[in-house]
């Protein structure tokens, strides 16, 4: 048998290539892993991992081990990115290999595996992501501000009526906006069927917690242990909520059916679901796969958008409570620019920059998602001479990024002034990375920032948040409890809102919140107490 010359060349080239590749692979294997606490044989860092990743521990590790930190648990590599630079270098500049997500069996078991934050990097991810990106571009978000303003006014009215229920008013505000944009439905009262629907989604989302934080995510074999076995408690919750998967189907399908019906009847309000259902009917009628992608996207729109926004607002209110001087400066800015004649709206955004700094500082001081959503690296990678093994779970450690002393002066301090441009201020950069990086960056960030802005700006214009007092008249300063996944300031003491005279409110409950013309009186009354 004779072998042609070109074929021989090909063989030689392939041989040389495989030699080079195997050398590279060997050298990579010899490269050091990123530093981390000492590990045990076989179980790795299991014993050194604290049960909760407190800010103190994470910051101490950052100081001790550097900008990138490595753990391994039973052979699963976990890498923490502690600075914005490292996050940017890997998740943004090398997005092509860092945009996968770890597979989380518990989340799939509960029926949420096909929602965008969980989807592996691939075709389905691209399709789902495109739906969000096309609906939530910065210019398009400018079209949604009327809806945000209406919900802000609703919230103010509710706060005037029942200030003690402020947490629920904030949730209703954040949830009301995403429900309206997602499904084209405006929630008007407590009996609204969409309230039940959203409560169900919240309940399920809470069960899921942070993807990757559940023991079974790291140790799938735990699934086979009895529920009493230490560390296997998830089984109990999983079994107890197996019915959640059935409910989930209803929660996903009901709004789709309603919007489909209203499209046929030509009564549909513009929304994420209506826009995309219409496009589907036009371009791919009867495509069940595409419909399923859309159903999951609509579900996640609410799940990802409501609580993140409401906890961000609560964290900011908490900061205001602790810093009356910041609150006073923000109120003065609004008063100076708006002349105490009306409430702020989006047209004022550029003219009241301190409010913007205050919101950005609130998001930096305690980001709502302090450990983001884990990424997964798809191939072996080398960064600054260290090996990041293929399959590593990569965590954006916003807790450390936001407290980086090289970027922020006195990073633990809540100080909107840090963002004031030089020469008056230090011009420190906004912490935009709290919304993630690269191809997985939060698609709802423009919407979220606008929702938080309108709530905080109108709130500050109309109210003052003050601590309640004990029986001796002393201020009770609440302690914050920032829980892990969605970090929300748990205001342990109730926050004292002024009690207003609701008869001063004009405009009806159902008209979308026309604010009273004499709101000035309301505000003076509420703020000057
Ligand atoms: C202040 C509020 C919010 C915060 C702090 C926040 C934060 C984040 C973060 C950190 C990620 C992960 C990014 C990454 O992996 O690199 C993310 C992803 C995501 N967010 Fe947000 N978010 C907020 C509001 C919203 C809103 C309003 C929506 C929708 C309307 C939304 C939809 C999503 C979705 C669908 C993902 C998954 C993206 C993907 O995996 O490709 N978020 N968000």
Coordinates of C-alpha atoms and ligand atoms in Angstrom, one line a residue:
X1 CA 0.0 0.0 0.0
X2 CA 1.4 3.4 -0.9
X3 CA 0.6 6.5 1.1
X4 CA 0.4 9.8 -0.7
X5 CA 2.8 12.5 0.2
X6 CA 0.2 15.1 1.3
X7 CA -1.4 12.4 3.5
X8 CA 2.1 11.7 5.1
X9 CA 2.4 15.5 5.8
X10 CA -1.0 15.5 7.4
X11 CA 0.0 12.6 9.6
X12 CA 3.2 14.2 10.6
X13 CA 1.5 17.5 11.4
X14 CA -1.2 15.7 13.5
X15 CA 1.5 13.8 15.4
X16 CA 3.4 17.0 16.1
X17 CA 0.2 18.8 17.1
X18 CA -0.8 16.1 19.6
X19 CA 2.8 16.1 21.0
X20 CA 2.6 19.9 21.5
X21 CA -0.9 19.6 23.0
X22 CA 0.0 16.9 25.4
X23 CA 3.1 18.9 26.5
X24 CA 0.9 21.9 27.1
X25 CA -1.5 19.7 29.1
X26 CA 1.3 18.3 31.2
X27 CA 2.7 21.7 31.8
X28 CA -0.7 23.0 32.8
X29 CA -1.1 20.2 35.2
X30 CA 2.1 21.3 36.8
X31 CA 1.0 24.9 37.2
X32 CA -0.1 26.0 40.7
X33 CA -3.7 26.4 41.6
X34 CA -4.8 29.7 43.0
X35 CA -4.1 30.0 46.7
X36 CA -6.6 29.1 49.4
X37 CA -6.9 27.8 53.0
X38 CA -5.2 24.5 53.8
X39 CA -7.2 21.4 52.5
X40 CA -7.6 17.9 53.8
X41 CA -6.9 14.7 51.9
X42 CA -9.9 13.6 49.9
X43 CA -12.5 15.9 51.4
X44 CA -10.5 19.0 50.4
X45 CA -11.7 22.2 52.0
X46 CA -14.9 20.8 53.4
X47 CA -13.8 21.4 57.1
X48 CA -12.4 24.8 56.5
X49 CA -15.5 26.2 54.8
X50 CA -17.7 28.1 57.2
X51 CA -21.4 27.4 57.1
X52 CA -22.1 31.0 56.0
X53 CA -19.8 33.0 53.9
X54 CA -19.7 36.1 56.1
X55 CA -18.3 39.3 54.9
X56 CA -15.6 39.2 57.6
X57 CA -14.4 35.8 56.5
X58 CA -14.4 36.6 52.8
X59 CA -12.5 39.9 53.4
X60 CA -10.0 38.1 55.7
X61 CA -9.3 35.5 53.0
X62 CA -8.9 38.1 50.4
X63 CA -6.3 39.8 52.5
X64 CA -4.6 36.5 53.3
X65 CA -4.7 34.8 50.0
X66 CA -5.1 37.5 47.3
X67 CA -7.4 38.4 44.5
X68 CA -8.3 34.9 43.4
X69 CA -9.1 32.1 45.9
X70 CA -9.3 28.4 45.4
X71 CA -11.3 25.7 47.2
X72 CA -11.9 22.1 46.3
X73 CA -14.6 19.9 47.8
X74 CA -14.4 16.3 47.0
X75 CA -12.7 17.2 43.7
X76 CA -15.1 20.0 42.7
X77 CA -13.0 23.2 42.2
X78 CA -14.5 26.4 43.4
X79 CA -12.8 29.7 42.5
X80 CA -13.7 33.1 44.1
X81 CA -12.9 36.2 42.2
X82 CA -12.3 38.9 44.7
X83 CA -11.6 42.1 42.7
X84 CA -13.3 43.8 39.9
X85 CA -10.1 43.5 37.7
X86 CA -10.0 39.7 38.1
X87 CA -13.8 39.5 37.5
X88 CA -13.4 41.6 34.3
X89 CA -10.3 39.7 33.1
X90 CA -12.0 36.4 33.3
X91 CA -15.8 36.7 33.0
X92 CA -15.7 39.6 30.6
X93 CA -12.5 39.3 28.5
X94 CA -12.6 35.5 28.4
X95 CA -16.4 35.3 28.4
X96 CA -16.3 32.6 25.6
X97 CA -15.1 30.0 28.1
X98 CA -16.5 31.5 31.4
X99 CA -20.2 31.8 30.5
X100 CA -21.4 28.4 31.4
X101 CA -23.3 27.7 34.6
X102 CA -22.7 24.7 36.9
X103 CA -25.4 22.0 36.7
X104 CA -27.5 22.2 39.8
X105 CA -29.4 19.0 40.3
X106 CA -31.7 20.4 43.0
X107 CA -32.8 23.2 40.8
X108 CA -33.5 20.9 37.9
X109 CA -35.3 18.5 40.3
X110 CA -37.6 21.4 41.3
X111 CA -38.3 22.2 37.6
X112 CA -36.3 25.5 37.3
X113 CA -33.4 24.0 35.3
X114 CA -34.5 25.7 32.0
X115 CA -34.7 29.2 33.3
X116 CA -32.0 31.6 32.0
X117 CA -29.8 31.9 35.1
X118 CA -29.5 28.1 35.2
X119 CA -29.1 27.3 31.5
X120 CA -25.8 26.0 30.3
X121 CA -23.9 28.0 27.7
X122 CA -25.4 26.8 24.4
X123 CA -28.3 27.2 21.9
X124 CA -31.1 27.4 24.5
X125 CA -29.2 29.9 26.5
X126 CA -28.7 32.1 23.4
X127 CA -32.4 32.0 22.5
X128 CA -33.6 32.7 26.0
X129 CA -31.1 35.5 26.5
X130 CA -32.1 37.1 23.3
X131 CA -35.7 37.4 24.5
X132 CA -34.6 39.5 27.5
X133 CA -32.0 41.5 25.7
X134 CA -34.4 42.6 23.0
X135 CA -37.0 43.7 25.5
X136 CA -34.7 45.3 28.1
X137 CA -32.2 47.4 26.1
X138 CA -31.5 50.8 27.7
X139 CA -33.5 52.8 25.1
X140 CA -36.5 50.5 25.4
X141 CA -36.4 50.7 29.2
X142 CA -37.0 54.5 28.7
X143 CA -40.5 53.5 27.4
X144 CA -41.3 51.7 30.7
X145 CA -40.8 54.7 33.0
X146 CA -44.5 55.6 33.0
X147 CA -45.3 52.2 34.5
X148 CA -42.5 52.7 37.1
X149 CA -43.8 56.1 38.0
X150 CA -47.4 54.8 38.5
X151 CA -46.2 52.1 40.8
X152 CA -44.0 54.5 42.8
X153 CA -47.1 56.7 43.4
X154 CA -49.1 53.6 44.4
X155 CA -46.4 52.8 46.9
X156 CA -46.4 56.3 48.3
X157 CA -50.1 56.2 48.8
X158 CA -49.9 52.8 50.5
X159 CA -47.1 54.1 52.7
X160 CA -49.2 57.0 53.8
X161 CA -52.0 54.7 54.7
X162 CA -50.2 51.9 56.4
X163 CA -46.6 52.9 57.0
X164 CA -46.0 50.0 59.3
X165 CA -46.4 47.7 56.3
X166 CA -43.5 49.3 54.4
X167 CA -41.8 46.0 53.5
X168 CA -44.9 44.7 51.8
X169 CA -45.4 48.0 50.0
X170 CA -41.9 47.9 48.7
X171 CA -42.4 44.3 47.5
X172 CA -45.6 45.3 45.8
X173 CA -43.9 48.1 44.1
X174 CA -41.0 46.0 42.7
X175 CA -43.3 43.0 41.9
X176 CA -46.0 45.2 40.4
X177 CA -43.6 46.7 37.9
X178 CA -42.2 43.3 36.7
X179 CA -45.7 41.7 36.6
X180 CA -47.0 44.6 34.4
X181 CA -44.0 44.5 32.1
X182 CA -43.9 40.7 32.0
X183 CA -47.6 39.9 31.6
X184 CA -49.2 43.2 30.8
X185 CA -51.3 43.0 33.9
X186 CA -51.6 45.8 36.5
X187 CA -52.1 44.6 40.1
X188 CA -54.6 46.9 41.7
X189 CA -55.7 45.3 45.0
X190 CA -54.9 42.4 47.4
X191 CA -57.5 40.1 45.8
X192 CA -55.7 40.2 42.4
X193 CA -55.1 36.6 41.2
X194 CA -51.6 37.6 40.2
X195 CA -50.7 38.2 43.8
X196 CA -51.3 34.5 44.5
X197 CA -49.2 33.7 41.4
X198 CA -46.3 35.8 42.5
X199 CA -46.4 34.6 46.1
X200 CA -46.1 31.1 44.7
X201 CA -43.1 32.0 42.6
X202 CA -41.5 33.8 45.6
X203 CA -42.1 30.7 47.8
X204 CA -40.4 28.4 45.2
X205 CA -37.6 30.8 44.6
X206 CA -36.9 30.9 48.3
X207 CA -36.7 27.1 48.4
X208 CA -34.1 27.2 45.7
X209 CA -31.9 29.7 47.4
X210 CA -28.7 30.3 45.7
X211 CA -27.9 27.8 43.0
X212 CA -24.8 26.0 44.0
X213 CA -25.2 26.7 47.7
X214 CA -27.2 23.5 48.3
X215 CA -25.2 20.5 49.6
X216 CA -26.7 18.3 46.9
X217 CA -25.3 20.6 44.2
X218 CA -21.9 19.7 45.3
X219 CA -22.5 16.2 46.5
X220 CA -25.2 14.7 44.2
X221 CA -24.9 11.4 46.1
X222 CA -26.6 13.0 49.1
X223 CA -29.8 12.5 47.2
X224 CA -29.7 8.9 48.1
X225 CA -29.2 9.4 51.9
X226 CA -32.1 9.3 54.3
X227 CA -33.4 12.7 55.3
X228 CA -32.1 12.4 58.9
X229 CA -28.6 12.1 57.6
X230 CA -26.5 15.1 58.6
X231 CA -26.3 17.5 55.6
X232 CA -29.1 15.7 53.7
X233 CA -31.9 17.9 55.0
X234 CA -32.5 19.1 51.5
X235 CA -34.2 15.8 50.7
X236 CA -36.9 16.6 53.2
X237 CA -37.5 20.0 51.8
X238 CA -37.3 18.6 48.3
X239 CA -39.8 15.8 49.0
X240 CA -42.1 18.1 50.9
X241 CA -42.2 20.3 47.9
X242 CA -42.3 17.8 45.1
X243 CA -45.8 19.2 44.4
X244 CA -44.1 22.5 43.7
X245 CA -43.2 21.1 40.3
X246 CA -46.8 20.6 39.4
X247 CA -47.7 24.1 40.8
X248 CA -44.8 25.5 38.7
X249 CA -46.4 24.2 35.5
X250 CA -49.6 26.0 36.4
X251 CA -47.7 29.2 37.3
X252 CA -45.9 29.1 34.0
X253 CA -48.9 28.3 31.8
X254 CA -51.7 30.4 33.3
X255 CA -50.3 33.8 32.2
X256 CA -49.5 32.5 28.8
X257 CA -53.0 31.3 28.3
X258 CA -54.4 34.6 29.4
X259 CA -52.1 36.6 27.2
X260 CA -52.8 34.3 24.3
X261 CA -56.6 34.8 24.8
X262 CA -56.2 38.6 25.0
X263 CA -54.1 38.6 21.8
X264 CA -56.9 36.7 20.0
X265 CA -59.4 39.2 21.4
X266 CA -57.1 42.1 20.5
X267 CA -57.1 43.3 24.1
X268 CA -53.6 42.5 25.1
X269 CA -51.5 45.3 26.7
X270 CA -48.0 45.5 25.5
X271 CA -45.7 43.2 27.5
X272 CA -42.8 40.8 27.4
X273 CA -45.1 37.9 27.0
X274 CA -47.4 39.5 24.5
X275 CA -44.6 40.8 22.3
X276 CA -42.9 37.4 22.2
X277 CA -46.1 35.3 21.8
X278 CA -47.1 37.4 18.9
X279 CA -43.7 37.0 17.3
X280 CA -43.9 33.3 17.9
X281 CA -47.4 33.1 16.3
X282 CA -46.1 35.0 13.3
X283 CA -42.8 33.3 12.8
X284 CA -43.0 29.8 14.3
X285 CA -46.6 28.9 14.9
X286 CA -47.0 25.6 16.8
X287 CA -43.3 25.5 17.8
X288 CA -43.6 23.9 21.3
X289 CA -39.9 24.1 22.0
X290 CA -39.8 27.8 21.5
X291 CA -43.0 28.2 23.5
X292 CA -41.4 26.4 26.4
X293 CA -38.4 28.7 26.2
X294 CA -40.7 31.7 26.4
X295 CA -42.7 30.3 29.3
X296 CA -39.5 29.8 31.3
X297 CA -38.3 33.2 30.4
X298 CA -41.5 34.8 31.5
X299 CA -41.4 32.9 34.8
X300 CA -37.8 34.0 35.5
X301 CA -38.6 37.6 34.5
X302 CA -40.6 37.9 37.7
X303 CA -38.4 35.6 39.8
X304 CA -35.2 37.4 39.0
X305 CA -36.6 40.9 38.9
X306 CA -38.8 41.4 41.9
X307 CA -37.0 40.4 45.0
X308 CA -33.6 41.7 43.9
X309 CA -35.2 45.1 43.3
X310 CA -37.1 45.2 46.6
X311 CA -34.2 44.1 48.7
X312 CA -32.0 46.8 47.1
X313 CA -34.5 49.4 48.1
X314 CA -34.7 48.1 51.6
X315 CA -30.9 48.1 51.9
X316 CA -30.9 51.8 50.8
X317 CA -33.6 52.7 53.3
X318 CA -31.6 51.0 56.0
X319 CA -28.6 53.1 55.0
X320 CA -30.7 56.2 55.2
X321 CA -32.0 55.3 58.6
X322 CA -28.4 54.9 59.9
X323 CA -27.3 58.1 58.2
X324 CA -29.7 61.0 58.7
X325 CA -27.1 63.4 57.4
X326 CA -27.2 61.7 54.0
X327 CA -31.0 61.7 54.1
X328 CA -31.0 65.4 54.9
X329 CA -28.6 66.2 52.0
X330 CA -30.6 64.2 49.6
X331 CA -33.9 66.0 50.6
X332 CA -32.2 69.3 50.3
X333 CA -31.0 68.5 46.8
X334 CA -34.5 67.6 45.8
X335 CA -36.0 70.7 47.5
X336 CA -33.4 73.0 45.9
X337 CA -34.0 71.7 42.4
X338 CA -37.8 71.0 42.5
X339 CA -38.6 73.9 44.7
X340 CA -40.9 71.7 46.9
X341 CA -43.6 72.0 44.2
X342 CA -43.9 68.5 42.9
X343 CA -42.5 65.0 43.2
X344 CA -39.5 64.0 41.2
X345 CA -40.0 62.1 37.9
X346 CA -37.6 60.7 35.4
X347 CA -37.0 64.0 33.7
X348 CA -35.3 65.1 36.9
X349 CA -32.8 62.3 37.1
X350 CA -29.8 64.2 35.7
X351 CA -30.5 67.2 37.7
X352 CA -30.3 65.5 41.1
X353 CA -27.0 63.7 41.0
X354 CA -26.7 63.2 44.7
X355 CA -29.7 60.8 44.6
X356 CA -28.0 58.8 41.9
X357 CA -24.8 58.6 44.0
X358 CA -26.8 57.7 47.1
X359 CA -28.5 54.8 45.2
X360 CA -25.2 53.6 43.7
X361 CA -23.6 53.8 47.1
X362 CA -26.5 51.7 48.6
X363 CA -25.9 49.0 45.9
X364 CA -22.2 49.1 46.6
X365 CA -22.5 49.1 50.4
X366 CA -24.7 46.0 50.4
X367 CA -25.3 44.5 47.0
X368 CA -28.5 42.5 46.8
X369 CA -26.7 39.5 45.3
X370 CA -23.3 39.6 47.0
X371 CA -22.1 36.3 45.5
X372 CA -23.8 36.7 42.1
X373 CA -24.8 33.6 40.2
X374 CA -22.0 31.1 39.8
X375 CA -20.3 30.7 36.4
X376 CA -18.5 27.6 35.2
X377 CA -15.3 27.5 33.2
X378 CA -15.6 25.2 30.2
X379 CA -11.9 24.4 29.6
X380 CA -8.6 24.5 31.6
X381 CA -7.5 28.1 31.8
X382 CA -4.3 29.8 32.9
X383 CA -4.5 33.1 34.7
X384 CA -1.5 35.0 36.1
X385 CA 0.5 31.7 36.0
X386 CA -2.2 29.8 37.9
X387 CA -4.3 26.9 36.6
X388 CA -8.1 27.3 36.7
X389 CA -9.2 23.7 36.1
X390 CA -12.0 23.0 33.6
X391 CA -15.3 22.6 35.3
X392 CA -14.5 25.0 38.2
X393 CA -17.4 26.8 39.7
X394 CA -16.4 30.5 39.4
X395 CA -18.0 32.9 41.9
X396 CA -18.1 36.6 41.5
X397 CA -17.4 37.8 45.0
X398 CA -19.1 41.2 45.0
X399 CA -18.8 41.3 48.8
X400 CA -15.0 41.7 48.5
X401 CA -15.1 43.7 45.2
X402 CA -17.3 46.4 46.9
X403 CA -15.0 46.6 49.9
X404 CA -11.7 46.8 47.9
X405 CA -9.5 49.3 49.7
X406 CA -7.5 49.9 46.5
X407 CA -10.6 51.3 44.8
X408 CA -12.7 52.8 47.7
X409 CA -11.5 54.9 50.5
X410 CA -12.9 53.6 53.8
X411 CA -15.0 51.0 51.9
X412 CA -17.1 50.0 55.0
X413 CA -18.4 53.5 55.2
X414 CA -21.7 54.5 53.6
X415 CA -20.8 57.6 51.8
X416 CA -22.5 58.7 48.5
X417 CA -19.9 61.6 48.5
X418 CA -17.3 59.1 47.3
X419 CA -18.8 59.3 43.8
X420 CA -18.8 63.0 43.4
X421 CA -16.5 63.8 40.5
X422 CA -13.2 65.5 41.3
X423 CA -12.1 68.2 42.1
X424 CA -15.1 68.5 44.6
X425 CA -15.1 64.8 45.3
X426 CA -13.0 61.7 44.9
X427 CA -14.8 60.4 41.8
X428 CA -14.7 56.8 42.8
X429 CA -16.3 54.5 40.2
X430 CA -19.8 53.1 40.5
X431 CA -19.9 49.4 41.3
X432 CA -21.6 48.3 38.1
X433 CA -20.1 44.8 38.5
X434 CA -22.8 44.0 41.1
X435 CA -24.9 43.1 38.1
X436 CA -22.3 40.6 36.9
X437 CA -20.0 40.5 33.9
X438 CA -19.8 39.4 30.3
X439 CA -22.3 37.4 28.4
X440 CA -24.2 36.6 31.7
X441 CA -24.4 40.2 32.9
X442 CA -27.9 40.9 34.4
X443 CA -30.2 41.7 31.5
X444 CA -32.6 43.5 33.8
X445 CA -30.0 46.0 35.1
X446 CA -31.3 49.2 33.4
X447 CA -34.9 48.4 34.4
X448 CA -33.8 47.7 38.0
X449 CA -31.8 50.9 38.4
X450 CA -34.7 52.9 37.1
X451 CA -37.1 51.2 39.5
X452 CA -34.9 51.8 42.4
X453 CA -34.3 55.4 41.4
X454 CA -37.9 56.4 41.1
X455 CA -38.8 54.7 44.4
X456 CA -36.0 56.3 46.3
X457 CA -36.3 59.8 44.7
X458 CA -40.1 60.0 45.4
X459 CA -39.7 58.5 48.8
X460 CA -37.1 61.0 49.9
X461 CA -39.2 63.8 48.5
X462 CA -42.2 62.8 50.5
X463 CA -41.1 61.0 53.6
X464 CA -38.5 60.7 56.2
X465 CA -37.3 57.4 57.6
X466 CA -36.7 57.6 61.3
X467 CA -36.0 55.0 64.0
X468 CA -38.8 54.1 66.3
X469 CA -38.3 54.9 69.9
X470 CA -38.3 52.8 73.1
X471 CA -40.5 53.6 76.1
X472 CA -37.8 56.1 77.3
X473 CA -37.8 58.0 74.1
X474 CA -34.5 56.6 72.9
X475 CA -34.0 55.8 69.3
X476 CA -33.9 52.1 68.6
X477 CA -31.3 51.6 65.9
X478 CA -32.1 48.4 64.1
X479 CA -29.4 45.8 63.5
X480 CA -29.0 44.6 60.0
X481 CA -29.0 41.0 59.1
X482 CA -27.8 40.5 55.6
X483 CA -28.8 37.0 54.6
X484 CA -26.7 35.2 52.1
X485 CA -28.2 34.9 48.6
X486 CA -30.5 37.9 48.4
X487 CA -28.9 40.2 50.9
X488 CA -31.7 42.1 52.5
X489 CA -31.4 44.4 55.5
X490 CA -33.7 42.7 58.0
X491 CA -34.9 45.8 59.9
X492 CA -35.3 44.2 63.3
X493 CA -36.9 47.2 64.8
X494 CA -39.9 48.7 63.0
X495 CA -39.2 51.8 61.1
X496 CA -41.1 54.8 62.2
X497 CA -42.9 56.5 59.3
X498 CA -44.8 59.6 60.0
X499 CA -48.5 59.1 60.3
X500 CA -50.2 61.2 57.7
X501 CA -53.6 62.5 57.2
X502 CA -54.8 60.4 54.3
X503 CA -57.7 62.8 53.6
X504 CA -55.1 64.9 51.9
X505 CA -54.6 62.3 49.2
X506 CA -56.5 62.9 46.0
X507 CA -56.8 60.7 43.0
X508 CA -58.4 57.3 43.2
X509 CA -56.9 54.0 44.2
X510 CA -57.4 52.6 40.8
X511 CA -56.3 55.4 38.5
X512 CA -52.7 54.5 38.6
X513 CA -51.8 56.9 41.4
X514 CA -52.4 60.5 40.5
X515 CA -50.6 62.3 43.2
X516 CA -52.5 65.0 45.1
X517 CA -52.0 68.5 43.8
X518 CA -51.5 69.6 47.4
X519 CA -49.0 66.9 48.0
X520 CA -46.8 69.7 49.3
X521 CA -49.0 69.8 52.4
X522 CA -48.7 66.1 52.8
X523 CA -45.0 66.2 52.5
X524 CA -44.5 69.1 54.9
X525 CA -46.7 67.3 57.4
X526 CA -44.9 64.0 57.0
X527 CA -41.4 65.2 56.8
X528 CA -41.4 67.8 59.5
X529 CA -42.4 65.7 62.3
Ligands
LIG1 C1 -31.2 45.5 41.8 C2 -31.7 44.5 41.1 C3 -30.9 43.4 40.5 C4 -29.6 42.9 40.8 C5 -28.7 43.3 41.9 C6 -29.4 41.8 39.9 C7 -28.2 41.1 39.9 C8 -27.9 40.0 39.0 C9 -26.7 39.3 38.9 C10 -25.5 39.5 39.8 C11 -26.8 38.4 38.0 C12 -25.7 37.3 37.6 C13 -24.8 37.9 36.6 C14 -23.6 37.0 36.2 O1 -23.8 35.8 36.3 O2 -22.5 37.5 35.8 C15 -28.1 38.5 37.4 C16 -28.6 37.7 36.4 C17 -29.9 37.8 35.9 N1 -30.8 38.8 36.2 FE1 -30.6 40.3 37.5 N2 -30.4 41.7 39.0 C18 -31.4 42.6 39.3 C19 -32.6 42.8 38.7 C20 -33.1 42.1 37.6 C21 -34.3 42.4 36.9 C22 -35.2 43.5 37.2 C23 -34.4 41.3 36.0 C24 -35.5 41.1 35.0 C25 -36.5 41.9 34.7 C26 -33.3 40.5 36.1 C27 -33.1 39.3 35.4 C28 -31.9 38.6 35.4 C29 -31.7 37.3 34.7 C30 -32.8 36.7 33.7 C31 -30.4 36.9 34.9 C32 -29.7 35.6 34.4 C33 -28.8 36.1 33.2 C34 -28.1 34.9 32.6 O3 -27.9 33.9 33.2 O4 -27.7 35.0 31.4 N3 -32.5 41.0 37.1 N4 -28.7 39.6 38.0

